[in-house]
C-alpha positions as MATLAB code, in Angstrom:
seq = 'MNARGGQMTYQTSVPVVTNSYASSGYGDDLTIAALWLGLAQNDSTLISQAQGYYDQYQLDTQLGDSVLNWDSVTPAIPILATQISQSYPQLGGSGWQSRAESYLDRVVSGKGAGKLTKGSNFPRSYGKVLTEPSRWTALLQRSIGLGQLEPGA';
ca = [
      74.094   91.151  116.475;
      70.800   91.361  116.973;
      68.196   90.313  119.734;
      68.377   86.295  118.667;
      72.100   86.443  118.207;
      72.216   85.751  115.180;
      74.849   88.745  113.478;
      72.794   91.672  111.839;
      72.995   92.499  108.052;
      71.909   94.584  105.572;
      69.183   92.416  104.942;
      67.696   91.394  108.674;
      67.229   95.729  109.175;
      65.910   96.155  105.675;
      64.595   92.130  105.072;
      63.259   93.564  101.744;
      66.807   93.169   99.573;
      67.796   89.746  100.707;
      67.919   88.518   97.623;
      69.426   91.294   95.155;
      72.147   92.706   98.168;
      72.184   90.074  101.068;
      74.900   91.061  103.472;
      77.388   88.230  104.701;
      78.979   89.790  107.413;
      79.599   93.793  108.952;
      83.694   92.975  110.410;
      85.133   93.425  107.364;
      83.813   97.209  107.267;
      84.210   98.071  110.693;
      87.724   96.951  109.986;
      88.366   99.500  107.388;
      86.252  101.784  109.012;
      88.573  102.214  111.883;
      92.218  102.574  109.191;
      90.512  105.203  107.507;
      89.296  106.698  110.558;
      92.526  106.089  111.947;
      94.102  108.114  109.499;
      91.712  110.098  108.224;
      92.260  111.145  112.543;
      95.391  110.592  112.902;
      95.196  108.276  115.937;
      97.328  105.199  116.303;
      93.963  103.804  118.658;
      92.069  103.253  115.883;
      94.446  102.232  114.389;
      94.818   98.989  116.374;
      91.449   98.597  116.964;
      91.338   98.194  113.213;
      94.002   95.144  114.165;
      91.886   93.432  116.699;
      88.930   94.127  114.335;
      90.118   91.735  111.691;
      91.815   89.178  114.239;
      88.075   89.277  116.162;
      85.655   88.939  112.872;
      88.850   86.273  111.515;
      89.554   88.246  108.141;
      92.759   86.623  107.836;
      90.783   83.335  107.287;
      89.248   84.829  104.576;
      91.458   86.927  102.828;
      93.085   83.946  100.684;
      89.550   83.168   98.950;
      87.973   86.472   98.595;
      87.198   88.996   96.300;
      87.214   93.134   96.745;
      83.453   93.941   96.514;
      79.933   95.448   97.655;
      79.449   93.044   99.815;
      83.374   92.477  100.599;
      86.432   94.946  100.778;
      88.359   92.419  103.402;
      91.396   92.281  100.298;
      91.142   95.719  100.328;
      91.819   95.670  104.258;
      96.116   94.932  104.386;
      96.890   97.204  101.185;
      95.384  100.009  102.192;
      96.476   99.228  106.313;
     100.573   98.563  104.992;
      99.535  101.657  103.039;
     100.092  103.625  106.170;
     101.856  102.269  108.306;
     104.675  102.700  105.773;
     103.221  106.685  105.346;
     102.687  107.206  108.609;
     105.136  105.178  110.292;
     104.044  106.810  114.191;
     100.227  105.153  113.362;
     101.730  101.480  114.123;
     100.298   98.847  112.515;
     103.085   96.668  110.904;
     102.412   92.935  109.650;
     100.333   93.808  107.293;
     102.576   94.244  104.338;
     103.439   90.174  104.074;
      99.364   89.798  104.495;
      98.905   92.110  101.377;
     101.757   90.466   98.761;
     100.284   87.338   99.767;
      96.694   88.232   98.403;
      98.441   90.145   95.496;
     100.518   87.468   94.070;
      97.522   84.963   94.129;
      95.641   87.687   92.246;
      98.108   87.969   89.364;
      99.003   85.176   89.697;
      95.359   83.329   88.895;
      95.844   81.002   91.733;
      93.458   83.578   94.250;
      88.996   83.790   93.495;
      90.587   87.233   93.149;
      91.123   87.741   89.245;
      92.386   90.522   86.763;
      90.358   91.305   83.814;
      90.598   90.405   80.685;
      93.530   92.016   79.031;
      95.286   92.692   81.730;
      99.568   92.117   81.354;
     101.496   92.850   84.803;
     104.274   90.543   85.699;
     103.664   88.410   88.973;
     105.241   91.032   91.052;
     103.123   93.201   90.948;
     102.307   92.112   93.961;
     105.419   93.655   95.819;
     104.951   96.704   93.800;
     102.117   97.690   94.828;
     102.949   97.795   98.932;
     105.036  100.190   97.840;
     103.889  103.452   98.245;
     106.824  104.502   96.330;
     106.503  102.155   93.137;
     102.254  103.108   92.631;
     102.762  106.923   90.283;
     105.699  104.600   87.975;
     102.936  101.917   87.829;
      99.753  103.458   87.684;
     101.905  105.813   83.905;
     102.498  102.000   82.597;
      98.860  101.448   83.442;
      97.851  104.018   81.540;
     100.535  103.379   79.101;
      99.007   99.806   78.413;
      95.565  101.154   78.619;
      94.557   99.265   80.968;
      93.110  102.234   83.272;
      91.988  105.467   81.301;
      93.618  108.604   83.082;
      90.107  110.278   84.329;
      88.471  106.637   84.978;
];
């Protein structure tokens, strides 16, 4: 919060960027930072804090109609949190998978604000595959084979 009670954003701190890089908020950044730090430090408290920030900033209400871009990492939060909870269950953080699957299913079906890039040929079921760590390698190999991803890019 700034001195006037408003939310602190990039353009509040650096007004000259308002027309170019206006920010909608920092709740998503704070949440994903807590997830990354929790993973890096093997700290379940930080993972719990991420859930708290996600709830505090009501990011779930923004998830369905958000896109992943420089201003918003909201869609990445449940995907990263699912990967963490499945790969490192000792860190906690359950309850994220259904959010990740729901978001990705909306993208794949064309019903969400996020869209697959032109030429993508991902089946609808990939929304669920993307939240299962054991299938990442197969998915990426197939994407490379379809020319949707370039190795080393």
